[in-house]
Amino acid sequence: MRSYYSEADFYDYDPRTDIDPLCCCEFFDRNNERTHLLVTCCSCCCYCFNGAPRPETRPTSSKLTGSKLGAMLLTFQDRLRIPWRGGAKQITLDNVLTLVILIGTLLLTAVHSYLCLVIMLLIPPVLLYLKRLFDVIHPKTKFFTIWFFGSCVYLVALFELTVPLLEILPQENVGFVVLMTLAFLCLLKAKQRAAMNHISALPDLNGTECGKGSKEQIVLFSDRNDSDDGGATDSDSSGRLACQLCRKYVPPRAYHCKVCGSCVLRQDHHNVWLNCCIGKSNHRLYLAGCIFTLLALLVFANLALTAVCHPTPIFTLYGIIVMMPDDCTDIFFQYDIALCFTGSVYALIMATFIAIAIMKQFCFISFGFSFSEWRRGEHVKRRNCLWNWKAFCLGQ
């Protein structure tokens, strides 16, 4: 029986590999004891499930001290879970607070036009400041992951509950949902495959290979000349690469991520919005997810703005009239219409930063080096643009 479930088990759990699997409502509490969600509703559930009689207890009167109150809050936070395969998953209070701040901020923007302008201008610098702050105090935070996926879910709910009540064609609705679904699947798969980039099953520097008096040259990360031919020094092409922090041999173009605490195979960057490293195993899925997200946000902004504002036709594409908003002066007189407008502005802000990230990825892939290599000044151009894109698409 397993006593702990990591973050990877949240996505990759397979009941067939577990000797004593948990049901969807069971979990291990903070005391590492197996319990059930129904215990939170009825104190006798633990006895009912085991078939044992409930013991008789006498009521005792005691004052609520600070230690008891703290224990109650910890127990409440530990039992705040949702049913999931392989055991109930915990919902922490900071995750709920992130969603409350996100939804409250976006709902507040529809109150007045000046308030919308101020909030939309403050969102990018505030998120940038929080990123720098969390890099220092809590690098492995899930704040940005919850913010990103919460924003996508909010826009989908806004589109389905408000915008279709106006003038949206069924094929336009289906197109937006398909694009957002593809984006979600690609990004979720990229996060699942992030663990495949971590280098863990390689020999250690202090292992038997070094203890036998091996004369093989060891090239540390700070001394290497990274290239496609191996990454050894210029004097000896047979040298092996080794990480100073992991104390393990690593293949070429591998970098140590301080946030993940592991060396990542062909690391591009650590993405705070997915809370994982982008490397060889999930780079293509990440780029595809960004492209689908960009298209979905642009479609949402166009459909929502043309529905709440006075549209004007621009051109016809395969029998579909593409329109753009013309006059949006009277949108804040009705709250639901203003909510659609502010959601469109927020989608355009998200699309702008995603487009910048995609252009950076296109440039780095064309030149044949990753973002980590560019940041470290290791600008090793690998062949031509066509060969680099072929190697990227084939996962070489």
mmCIF file of C-alpha atoms in Angstrom:
data_model
loop_
_atom_site.group_PDB
_atom_site.id
_atom_site.type_symbol
_atom_site.label_atom_id
_atom_site.label_comp_id
_atom_site.label_asym_id
_atom_site.label_seq_id
_atom_site.Cartn_x
_atom_site.Cartn_y
_atom_site.Cartn_z
ATOM 1 C CA MET A 1 0.000 0.000 0.000
ATOM 2 C CA ARG A 2 1.407 3.360 -0.961
ATOM 3 C CA SER A 3 1.472 6.033 1.714
ATOM 4 C CA TYR A 4 2.182 9.067 -0.449
ATOM 5 C CA TYR A 5 1.044 10.352 -3.820
ATOM 6 C CA SER A 6 3.234 12.839 -5.657
ATOM 7 C CA GLU A 7 2.145 15.466 -8.168
ATOM 8 C CA ALA A 8 2.897 13.100 -11.046
ATOM 9 C CA ASP A 9 0.427 10.587 -9.595
ATOM 10 C CA PHE A 10 -2.276 13.237 -9.962
ATOM 11 C CA TYR A 11 -2.092 12.717 -13.734
ATOM 12 C CA ASP A 12 -0.340 9.364 -14.293
ATOM 13 C CA TYR A 13 -1.909 7.175 -11.622
ATOM 14 C CA ASP A 14 -2.671 3.638 -12.777
ATOM 15 C CA PRO A 15 -4.755 1.512 -10.343
ATOM 16 C CA ARG A 16 -3.427 -1.674 -11.929
ATOM 17 C CA THR A 17 0.071 -0.976 -10.542
ATOM 18 C CA ASP A 18 -1.134 -0.356 -6.977
ATOM 19 C CA ILE A 19 -1.421 -3.289 -4.582
ATOM 20 C CA ASP A 20 -4.105 -1.707 -2.415
ATOM 21 C CA PRO A 21 -5.530 1.200 -4.442
ATOM 22 C CA LEU A 22 -7.506 4.033 -2.925
ATOM 23 C CA CYS A 23 -11.048 4.711 -4.013
ATOM 24 C CA CYS A 24 -11.913 8.130 -5.403
ATOM 25 C CA CYS A 25 -12.925 9.426 -1.947
ATOM 26 C CA GLU A 26 -10.061 7.999 0.139
ATOM 27 C CA PHE A 27 -6.833 9.779 1.003
ATOM 28 C CA PHE A 28 -3.898 9.800 3.405
ATOM 29 C CA ASP A 29 -4.213 12.620 5.940
ATOM 30 C CA ARG A 30 -1.452 14.737 7.450
ATOM 31 C CA ASN A 31 -0.801 11.957 9.997
ATOM 32 C CA ASN A 32 -0.229 9.502 7.118
ATOM 33 C CA GLU A 33 -3.365 7.567 8.030
ATOM 34 C CA ARG A 34 -5.826 6.247 5.474
ATOM 35 C CA THR A 35 -9.224 7.914 5.787
ATOM 36 C CA HIS A 36 -12.390 8.727 3.817
ATOM 37 C CA LEU A 37 -14.053 11.962 2.736
ATOM 38 C CA LEU A 38 -17.345 10.956 4.376
ATOM 39 C CA VAL A 39 -15.658 11.177 7.745
ATOM 40 C CA THR A 40 -15.966 14.955 7.375
ATOM 41 C CA CYS A 41 -19.764 14.629 7.280
ATOM 42 C CA CYS A 42 -20.348 11.991 9.959
ATOM 43 C CA SER A 43 -18.093 11.051 12.843
ATOM 44 C CA CYS A 44 -19.401 7.502 12.830
ATOM 45 C CA CYS A 45 -18.526 6.777 9.194
ATOM 46 C CA CYS A 46 -15.208 5.218 10.089
ATOM 47 C CA TYR A 47 -17.021 2.706 12.272
ATOM 48 C CA CYS A 48 -19.763 2.137 9.743
ATOM 49 C CA PHE A 49 -17.257 1.274 7.009
ATOM 50 C CA ASN A 50 -15.368 -1.139 9.235
ATOM 51 C CA GLY A 51 -18.526 -2.731 10.650
ATOM 52 C CA ALA A 52 -17.490 -1.970 14.222
ATOM 53 C CA PRO A 53 -19.906 -0.550 16.814
ATOM 54 C CA ARG A 54 -19.595 3.091 17.668
ATOM 55 C CA PRO A 55 -17.995 3.590 21.100
ATOM 56 C CA GLU A 56 -19.897 5.468 23.766
ATOM 57 C CA THR A 57 -18.385 8.854 24.605
ATOM 58 C CA ARG A 58 -19.287 11.319 27.287
ATOM 59 C CA PRO A 59 -19.514 14.987 26.440
ATOM 60 C CA THR A 60 -16.706 17.022 27.925
ATOM 61 C CA SER A 61 -16.586 20.766 28.301
ATOM 62 C CA SER A 62 -13.288 22.405 27.478
ATOM 63 C CA LYS A 63 -12.220 25.826 26.323
ATOM 64 C CA LEU A 64 -11.225 26.378 22.703
ATOM 65 C CA THR A 65 -7.534 27.160 22.965
ATOM 66 C CA GLY A 66 -5.247 28.420 20.260
ATOM 67 C CA SER A 67 -3.620 25.035 19.748
ATOM 68 C CA LYS A 68 -7.008 23.335 19.319
ATOM 69 C CA LEU A 69 -8.130 26.008 16.882
ATOM 70 C CA GLY A 70 -4.950 25.559 14.858
ATOM 71 C CA ALA A 71 -5.449 21.799 14.797
ATOM 72 C CA MET A 72 -9.037 22.295 13.619
ATOM 73 C CA LEU A 73 -7.904 24.565 10.786
ATOM 74 C CA LEU A 74 -5.211 22.100 9.725
ATOM 75 C CA THR A 75 -7.746 19.278 9.741
ATOM 76 C CA PHE A 76 -10.199 21.364 7.720
ATOM 77 C CA GLN A 77 -7.525 22.184 5.139
ATOM 78 C CA ASP A 78 -6.429 18.537 5.017
ATOM 79 C CA ARG A 79 -10.001 17.331 4.365
ATOM 80 C CA LEU A 80 -10.802 19.971 1.770
ATOM 81 C CA ARG A 81 -10.480 17.603 -1.197
ATOM 82 C CA ILE A 82 -12.205 16.548 -4.396
ATOM 83 C CA PRO A 83 -12.765 12.935 -5.502
ATOM 84 C CA TRP A 84 -10.154 11.766 -8.005
ATOM 85 C CA ARG A 85 -8.889 8.483 -9.380
ATOM 86 C CA GLY A 86 -6.278 7.009 -7.098
ATOM 87 C CA GLY A 87 -7.535 8.986 -4.087
ATOM 88 C CA ALA A 88 -9.089 12.339 -3.252
ATOM 89 C CA LYS A 89 -6.884 15.325 -4.129
ATOM 90 C CA GLN A 90 -6.372 18.214 -1.768
ATOM 91 C CA ILE A 91 -7.559 21.753 -2.519
ATOM 92 C CA THR A 92 -5.290 24.153 -0.695
ATOM 93 C CA LEU A 93 -6.517 27.525 0.489
ATOM 94 C CA ASP A 94 -3.932 29.426 -1.567
ATOM 95 C CA ASN A 95 -5.300 27.799 -4.745
ATOM 96 C CA VAL A 96 -8.837 28.859 -3.837
ATOM 97 C CA LEU A 97 -7.593 32.368 -3.024
ATOM 98 C CA THR A 98 -5.965 32.618 -6.462
ATOM 99 C CA LEU A 99 -9.247 31.787 -8.189
ATOM 100 C CA VAL A 100 -11.157 34.229 -5.989
ATOM 101 C CA ILE A 101 -8.720 37.047 -6.841
ATOM 102 C CA LEU A 102 -8.843 36.217 -10.550
ATOM 103 C CA ILE A 103 -12.635 36.028 -10.851
ATOM 104 C CA GLY A 104 -13.192 39.008 -8.553
ATOM 105 C CA THR A 105 -10.766 41.149 -10.558
ATOM 106 C CA LEU A 106 -12.341 40.265 -13.903
ATOM 107 C CA LEU A 107 -15.848 40.853 -12.585
ATOM 108 C CA LEU A 108 -14.782 44.210 -11.167
ATOM 109 C CA THR A 109 -13.564 45.423 -14.556
ATOM 110 C CA ALA A 110 -17.143 45.477 -15.916
ATOM 111 C CA VAL A 111 -18.336 48.033 -13.368
ATOM 112 C CA HIS A 112 -16.962 51.161 -15.075
ATOM 113 C CA SER A 113 -14.828 52.005 -18.072
ATOM 114 C CA TYR A 114 -12.156 53.835 -16.051
ATOM 115 C CA LEU A 115 -11.936 50.939 -13.606
ATOM 116 C CA CYS A 116 -11.543 48.557 -16.535
ATOM 117 C CA LEU A 117 -8.710 50.688 -17.956
ATOM 118 C CA VAL A 118 -6.846 50.846 -14.652
ATOM 119 C CA ILE A 119 -7.150 47.128 -13.889
ATOM 120 C CA MET A 120 -6.178 45.998 -17.390
ATOM 121 C CA LEU A 121 -3.100 48.232 -17.292
ATOM 122 C CA LEU A 122 -2.114 46.933 -13.855
ATOM 123 C CA ILE A 123 -2.496 43.190 -14.509
ATOM 124 C CA PRO A 124 0.732 42.688 -16.583
ATOM 125 C CA PRO A 125 3.115 44.589 -14.257
ATOM 126 C CA VAL A 126 1.554 43.048 -11.132
ATOM 127 C CA LEU A 127 1.963 39.529 -12.540
ATOM 128 C CA LEU A 128 5.545 40.340 -13.514
ATOM 129 C CA TYR A 129 6.259 41.588 -9.998
ATOM 130 C CA LEU A 130 4.678 38.477 -8.471
ATOM 131 C CA LYS A 131 6.807 36.295 -10.728
ATOM 132 C CA ARG A 132 9.993 37.949 -9.480
ATOM 133 C CA LEU A 133 8.736 37.768 -5.904
ATOM 134 C CA PHE A 134 7.837 34.077 -6.066
ATOM 135 C CA ASP A 135 11.191 33.305 -7.696
ATOM 136 C CA VAL A 136 12.757 34.366 -4.396
ATOM 137 C CA ILE A 137 10.310 33.188 -1.726
ATOM 138 C CA HIS A 138 8.495 30.231 -3.354
ATOM 139 C CA PRO A 139 9.828 29.112 -6.776
ATOM 140 C CA LYS A 140 7.554 26.046 -7.045
ATOM 141 C CA THR A 141 4.327 27.980 -6.585
ATOM 142 C CA LYS A 142 1.187 26.946 -8.446
ATOM 143 C CA PHE A 143 -0.181 30.492 -8.476
ATOM 144 C CA PHE A 144 0.546 31.150 -12.152
ATOM 145 C CA THR A 145 -0.651 27.700 -13.265
ATOM 146 C CA ILE A 146 -3.981 28.202 -11.529
ATOM 147 C CA TRP A 147 -4.183 31.770 -12.866
ATOM 148 C CA PHE A 148 -3.626 30.651 -16.467
ATOM 149 C CA PHE A 149 -5.985 27.665 -16.513
ATOM 150 C CA GLY A 150 -8.510 29.576 -14.401
ATOM 151 C CA SER A 151 -8.467 32.385 -16.962
ATOM 152 C CA CYS A 152 -9.108 29.926 -19.792
ATOM 153 C CA VAL A 153 -12.002 28.298 -17.940
ATOM 154 C CA TYR A 154 -13.437 31.721 -17.109
ATOM 155 C CA LEU A 155 -13.336 32.799 -20.764
ATOM 156 C CA VAL A 156 -14.989 29.552 -21.899
ATOM 157 C CA ALA A 157 -17.741 29.943 -19.296
ATOM 158 C CA LEU A 158 -18.224 33.581 -20.269
ATOM 159 C CA PHE A 159 -18.468 32.640 -23.928
ATOM 160 C CA GLU A 160 -20.975 29.853 -23.335
ATOM 161 C CA LEU A 161 -23.144 31.635 -20.773
ATOM 162 C CA THR A 162 -23.197 35.211 -22.093
ATOM 163 C CA VAL A 163 -21.933 35.659 -25.629
ATOM 164 C CA PRO A 164 -24.063 32.935 -27.350
ATOM 165 C CA LEU A 165 -27.182 34.710 -26.057
ATOM 166 C CA LEU A 166 -26.375 37.440 -28.570
ATOM 167 C CA GLU A 167 -25.556 36.734 -32.223
ATOM 168 C CA ILE A 168 -23.121 33.806 -32.538
ATOM 169 C CA LEU A 169 -23.364 31.114 -35.208
ATOM 170 C CA PRO A 170 -23.223 27.452 -34.095
ATOM 171 C CA GLN A 171 -20.118 26.745 -36.191
ATOM 172 C CA GLU A 172 -18.355 29.695 -34.557
ATOM 173 C CA ASN A 173 -19.182 28.336 -31.132
ATOM 174 C CA VAL A 174 -17.962 24.861 -32.075
ATOM 175 C CA GLY A 175 -14.752 26.272 -33.555
ATOM 176 C CA PHE A 176 -13.890 28.155 -30.374
ATOM 177 C CA VAL A 177 -14.603 25.150 -28.136
ATOM 178 C CA VAL A 178 -12.502 22.855 -30.367
ATOM 179 C CA LEU A 179 -9.532 25.252 -30.331
ATOM 180 C CA MET A 180 -9.691 25.697 -26.567
ATOM 181 C CA THR A 181 -10.015 21.929 -26.049
ATOM 182 C CA LEU A 182 -6.984 21.228 -28.248
ATOM 183 C CA ALA A 183 -4.992 23.884 -26.383
ATOM 184 C CA PHE A 184 -5.932 22.406 -23.014
ATOM 185 C CA LEU A 185 -5.056 18.850 -24.082
ATOM 186 C CA CYS A 186 -1.688 19.865 -25.544
ATOM 187 C CA LEU A 187 -0.667 21.899 -22.496
ATOM 188 C CA LEU A 188 -1.899 19.231 -20.083
ATOM 189 C CA LYS A 189 0.028 16.561 -21.985
ATOM 190 C CA ALA A 190 3.102 18.806 -21.986
ATOM 191 C CA LYS A 191 2.862 19.067 -18.210
ATOM 192 C CA GLN A 192 2.428 15.305 -17.865
ATOM 193 C CA ARG A 193 5.470 14.582 -20.037
ATOM 194 C CA ALA A 194 7.655 17.069 -18.167
ATOM 195 C CA ALA A 195 8.810 14.309 -15.803
ATOM 196 C CA MET A 196 10.256 12.422 -18.790
ATOM 197 C CA ASN A 197 12.776 15.244 -19.255
ATOM 198 C CA HIS A 198 14.310 14.737 -15.813
ATOM 199 C CA ILE A 199 17.573 12.817 -15.814
ATOM 200 C CA SER A 200 17.529 10.418 -12.880
ATOM 201 C CA ALA A 201 18.642 6.954 -14.041
ATOM 202 C CA LEU A 202 22.245 7.884 -14.859
ATOM 203 C CA PRO A 203 25.444 6.830 -13.019
ATOM 204 C CA ASP A 204 26.640 8.967 -10.129
ATOM 205 C CA LEU A 205 30.033 10.659 -9.993
ATOM 206 C CA ASN A 206 30.756 8.879 -6.710
ATOM 207 C CA GLY A 207 29.718 5.481 -8.055
ATOM 208 C CA THR A 208 31.716 2.457 -9.009
ATOM 209 C CA GLU A 209 32.827 3.873 -12.339
ATOM 210 C CA CYS A 210 34.891 6.587 -10.686
ATOM 211 C CA GLY A 211 36.064 4.340 -7.847
ATOM 212 C CA LYS A 212 37.898 1.980 -10.199
ATOM 213 C CA GLY A 213 40.423 4.629 -11.102
ATOM 214 C CA SER A 214 38.884 5.592 -14.389
ATOM 215 C CA LYS A 215 41.000 8.105 -16.323
ATOM 216 C CA GLU A 216 38.039 9.399 -18.302
ATOM 217 C CA GLN A 217 37.825 13.166 -18.371
ATOM 218 C CA ILE A 218 34.862 14.709 -16.538
ATOM 219 C CA VAL A 219 33.643 18.032 -17.937
ATOM 220 C CA LEU A 220 31.516 20.074 -15.557
ATOM 221 C CA PHE A 221 28.751 22.314 -16.862
ATOM 222 C CA SER A 222 30.722 25.508 -16.291
ATOM 223 C CA ASP A 223 33.700 24.227 -18.323
ATOM 224 C CA ARG A 224 31.983 22.713 -21.316
ATOM 225 C CA ASN A 225 31.697 23.734 -24.935
ATOM 226 C CA ASP A 226 28.164 22.639 -25.837
ATOM 227 C CA SER A 227 27.689 21.336 -29.367
ATOM 228 C CA ASP A 228 25.959 18.586 -31.278
ATOM 229 C CA ASP A 229 29.162 16.537 -31.319
ATOM 230 C CA GLY A 230 29.160 15.833 -27.599
ATOM 231 C CA GLY A 231 29.886 18.849 -25.467
ATOM 232 C CA ALA A 232 33.440 18.030 -24.342
ATOM 233 C CA THR A 233 36.358 20.409 -24.149
ATOM 234 C CA ASP A 234 38.370 21.255 -27.203
ATOM 235 C CA SER A 235 41.385 19.250 -26.033
ATOM 236 C CA ASP A 236 39.568 15.946 -25.412
ATOM 237 C CA SER A 237 36.533 14.844 -27.363
ATOM 238 C CA SER A 238 36.017 11.771 -25.147
ATOM 239 C CA GLY A 239 35.155 13.727 -22.005
ATOM 240 C CA ARG A 240 31.869 13.135 -20.211
ATOM 241 C CA LEU A 241 29.536 15.836 -19.022
ATOM 242 C CA ALA A 242 28.677 16.002 -15.334
ATOM 243 C CA CYS A 243 26.367 18.221 -13.293
ATOM 244 C CA GLN A 244 27.933 20.037 -10.357
ATOM 245 C CA LEU A 245 24.687 19.957 -8.342
ATOM 246 C CA CYS A 246 23.303 16.482 -9.158
ATOM 247 C CA ARG A 247 26.772 14.882 -9.198
ATOM 248 C CA LYS A 248 25.678 12.712 -12.120
ATOM 249 C CA TYR A 249 26.784 12.154 -15.678
ATOM 250 C CA VAL A 250 24.457 13.857 -18.142
ATOM 251 C CA PRO A 251 24.066 13.834 -21.936
ATOM 252 C CA PRO A 252 24.857 16.905 -24.068
ATOM 253 C CA ARG A 253 22.593 19.975 -23.937
ATOM 254 C CA ALA A 254 21.254 19.023 -20.498
ATOM 255 C CA TYR A 255 20.858 21.740 -17.867
ATOM 256 C CA HIS A 256 20.091 21.726 -14.171
ATOM 257 C CA CYS A 257 16.813 23.371 -13.164
ATOM 258 C CA LYS A 258 17.028 24.766 -9.639
ATOM 259 C CA VAL A 259 13.228 24.910 -9.346
ATOM 260 C CA CYS A 260 12.669 21.264 -10.295
ATOM 261 C CA GLY A 261 15.861 20.181 -8.533
ATOM 262 C CA SER A 262 16.956 17.953 -11.420
ATOM 263 C CA CYS A 263 18.838 18.031 -14.694
ATOM 264 C CA VAL A 264 16.535 18.423 -17.685
ATOM 265 C CA LEU A 265 17.283 16.899 -21.061
ATOM 266 C CA ARG A 266 17.605 19.669 -23.662
ATOM 267 C CA GLN A 267 15.952 22.200 -21.398
ATOM 268 C CA ASP A 268 14.420 25.209 -23.095
ATOM 269 C CA HIS A 269 13.104 27.016 -20.006
ATOM 270 C CA HIS A 270 11.154 26.521 -16.809
ATOM 271 C CA ASN A 271 7.612 27.615 -17.526
ATOM 272 C CA VAL A 272 5.864 29.196 -14.543
ATOM 273 C CA TRP A 273 2.440 29.011 -16.208
ATOM 274 C CA LEU A 274 2.662 25.203 -16.358
ATOM 275 C CA ASN A 275 4.934 24.855 -13.293
ATOM 276 C CA CYS A 276 7.272 22.499 -15.143
ATOM 277 C CA CYS A 277 10.327 22.473 -17.378
ATOM 278 C CA ILE A 278 10.033 22.538 -21.154
ATOM 279 C CA GLY A 279 12.511 20.100 -22.660
ATOM 280 C CA LYS A 280 12.956 17.452 -25.300
ATOM 281 C CA SER A 281 9.905 15.360 -24.378
ATOM 282 C CA ASN A 282 7.299 18.137 -24.198
ATOM 283 C CA HIS A 283 8.679 21.007 -26.302
ATOM 284 C CA ARG A 284 6.531 20.251 -29.339
ATOM 285 C CA LEU A 285 3.385 19.826 -27.249
ATOM 286 C CA TYR A 286 4.105 23.118 -25.504
ATOM 287 C CA LEU A 287 4.497 24.988 -28.806
ATOM 288 C CA ALA A 288 1.331 23.405 -30.223
ATOM 289 C CA GLY A 289 -0.586 24.307 -27.064
ATOM 290 C CA CYS A 290 0.576 27.917 -27.301
ATOM 291 C CA ILE A 291 -0.523 28.150 -30.932
ATOM 292 C CA PHE A 292 -3.971 26.666 -30.226
ATOM 293 C CA THR A 293 -4.363 28.956 -27.198
ATOM 294 C CA LEU A 294 -3.478 31.999 -29.291
ATOM 295 C CA LEU A 295 -6.004 31.073 -31.976
ATOM 296 C CA ALA A 296 -8.709 30.380 -29.379
ATOM 297 C CA LEU A 297 -8.147 33.738 -27.661
ATOM 298 C CA LEU A 298 -8.243 35.624 -30.960
ATOM 299 C CA VAL A 299 -11.453 33.848 -31.994
ATOM 300 C CA PHE A 300 -13.024 34.606 -28.609
ATOM 301 C CA ALA A 301 -12.059 38.280 -28.773
ATOM 302 C CA ASN A 302 -13.345 38.685 -32.315
ATOM 303 C CA LEU A 303 -16.664 36.918 -31.707
ATOM 304 C CA ALA A 304 -17.326 38.647 -28.394
ATOM 305 C CA LEU A 305 -16.442 42.141 -29.642
ATOM 306 C CA THR A 306 -18.452 41.800 -32.841
ATOM 307 C CA ALA A 307 -21.406 40.551 -30.782
ATOM 308 C CA VAL A 308 -21.464 43.377 -28.217
ATOM 309 C CA CYS A 309 -20.238 46.194 -30.483
ATOM 310 C CA HIS A 310 -21.526 47.348 -33.840
ATOM 311 C CA PRO A 311 -19.809 44.981 -36.320
ATOM 312 C CA THR A 312 -18.576 45.879 -39.773
ATOM 313 C CA PRO A 313 -17.663 43.265 -42.458
ATOM 314 C CA ILE A 314 -14.026 43.143 -43.530
ATOM 315 C CA PHE A 315 -13.646 40.223 -45.964
ATOM 316 C CA THR A 316 -15.095 36.801 -46.782
ATOM 317 C CA LEU A 317 -13.104 33.599 -46.151
ATOM 318 C CA TYR A 318 -14.532 30.337 -47.570
ATOM 319 C CA GLY A 319 -18.044 31.711 -47.415
ATOM 320 C CA ILE A 320 -17.647 33.042 -43.858
ATOM 321 C CA ILE A 321 -17.934 36.794 -43.404
ATOM 322 C CA VAL A 322 -15.153 38.041 -41.118
ATOM 323 C CA MET A 323 -16.242 41.098 -39.165
ATOM 324 C CA MET A 324 -14.526 43.532 -36.845
ATOM 325 C CA PRO A 325 -16.015 45.778 -34.107
ATOM 326 C CA ASP A 326 -16.780 49.324 -35.187
ATOM 327 C CA ASP A 327 -18.383 51.220 -32.275
ATOM 328 C CA CYS A 328 -18.059 50.195 -28.603
ATOM 329 C CA THR A 329 -19.147 53.406 -26.888
ATOM 330 C CA ASP A 330 -22.319 52.174 -25.166
ATOM 331 C CA ILE A 331 -21.174 48.838 -23.770
ATOM 332 C CA PHE A 332 -20.949 49.783 -20.073
ATOM 333 C CA PHE A 333 -24.654 50.595 -19.787
ATOM 334 C CA GLN A 334 -25.438 46.880 -19.329
ATOM 335 C CA TYR A 335 -23.347 44.662 -17.044
ATOM 336 C CA ASP A 336 -23.405 41.432 -19.070
ATOM 337 C CA ILE A 337 -22.394 43.264 -22.249
ATOM 338 C CA ALA A 338 -19.607 45.043 -20.377
ATOM 339 C CA LEU A 339 -18.500 41.693 -19.006
ATOM 340 C CA CYS A 340 -18.128 40.342 -22.543
ATOM 341 C CA PHE A 341 -16.162 43.418 -23.569
ATOM 342 C CA THR A 342 -13.741 43.243 -20.620
ATOM 343 C CA GLY A 343 -13.293 39.516 -21.190
ATOM 344 C CA SER A 344 -12.328 40.253 -24.788
ATOM 345 C CA VAL A 345 -9.788 42.858 -23.694
ATOM 346 C CA TYR A 346 -8.311 40.418 -21.200
ATOM 347 C CA ALA A 347 -8.141 37.740 -23.921
ATOM 348 C CA LEU A 348 -6.271 40.161 -26.208
ATOM 349 C CA ILE A 349 -3.769 40.895 -23.431
ATOM 350 C CA MET A 350 -3.187 37.169 -22.955
ATOM 351 C CA ALA A 351 -2.906 36.681 -26.725
ATOM 352 C CA THR A 352 -0.265 39.433 -26.960
ATOM 353 C CA PHE A 353 2.089 37.778 -24.476
ATOM 354 C CA ILE A 354 1.487 34.305 -25.925
ATOM 355 C CA ALA A 355 2.273 35.655 -29.413
ATOM 356 C CA ILE A 356 5.564 37.088 -28.100
ATOM 357 C CA ALA A 357 6.433 33.700 -26.568
ATOM 358 C CA ILE A 358 5.623 31.928 -29.851
ATOM 359 C CA MET A 359 7.795 34.316 -31.874
ATOM 360 C CA LYS A 360 10.690 33.732 -29.471
ATOM 361 C CA GLN A 361 10.250 29.992 -29.845
ATOM 362 C CA PHE A 362 10.204 30.267 -33.631
ATOM 363 C CA CYS A 363 13.448 32.273 -33.601
ATOM 364 C CA PHE A 364 15.268 29.904 -31.258
ATOM 365 C CA ILE A 365 14.145 26.807 -33.169
ATOM 366 C CA SER A 366 15.197 28.356 -36.476
ATOM 367 C CA PHE A 367 18.696 29.090 -35.170
ATOM 368 C CA GLY A 368 18.970 25.690 -33.491
ATOM 369 C CA PHE A 369 19.489 26.613 -29.843
ATOM 370 C CA SER A 370 17.228 26.749 -26.829
ATOM 371 C CA PHE A 371 16.276 29.668 -24.606
ATOM 372 C CA SER A 372 18.550 28.363 -21.833
ATOM 373 C CA GLU A 373 21.508 28.278 -24.219
ATOM 374 C CA TRP A 374 20.734 31.785 -25.451
ATOM 375 C CA ARG A 375 20.484 33.094 -21.885
ATOM 376 C CA ARG A 376 23.853 31.551 -21.000
ATOM 377 C CA GLY A 377 25.476 33.018 -24.108
ATOM 378 C CA GLU A 378 26.024 29.623 -25.755
ATOM 379 C CA HIS A 379 24.911 30.670 -29.237
ATOM 380 C CA VAL A 380 25.948 27.573 -31.169
ATOM 381 C CA LYS A 381 24.244 27.739 -34.564
ATOM 382 C CA ARG A 382 23.381 24.231 -35.718
ATOM 383 C CA ARG A 383 23.228 23.867 -39.508
ATOM 384 C CA ASN A 384 20.454 25.663 -41.395
ATOM 385 C CA CYS A 385 16.906 26.670 -40.552
ATOM 386 C CA LEU A 386 15.235 23.818 -42.452
ATOM 387 C CA TRP A 387 17.380 21.172 -40.784
ATOM 388 C CA ASN A 388 16.709 22.677 -37.346
ATOM 389 C CA TRP A 389 12.933 22.614 -37.862
ATOM 390 C CA LYS A 390 13.116 19.043 -39.176
ATOM 391 C CA ALA A 391 15.067 17.962 -36.092
ATOM 392 C CA PHE A 392 12.596 19.753 -33.822
ATOM 393 C CA CYS A 393 9.516 18.203 -35.448
ATOM 394 C CA LEU A 394 11.055 14.726 -35.344
ATOM 395 C CA GLY A 395 12.147 15.155 -31.727
ATOM 396 C CA GLN A 396 15.847 14.650 -32.486
#
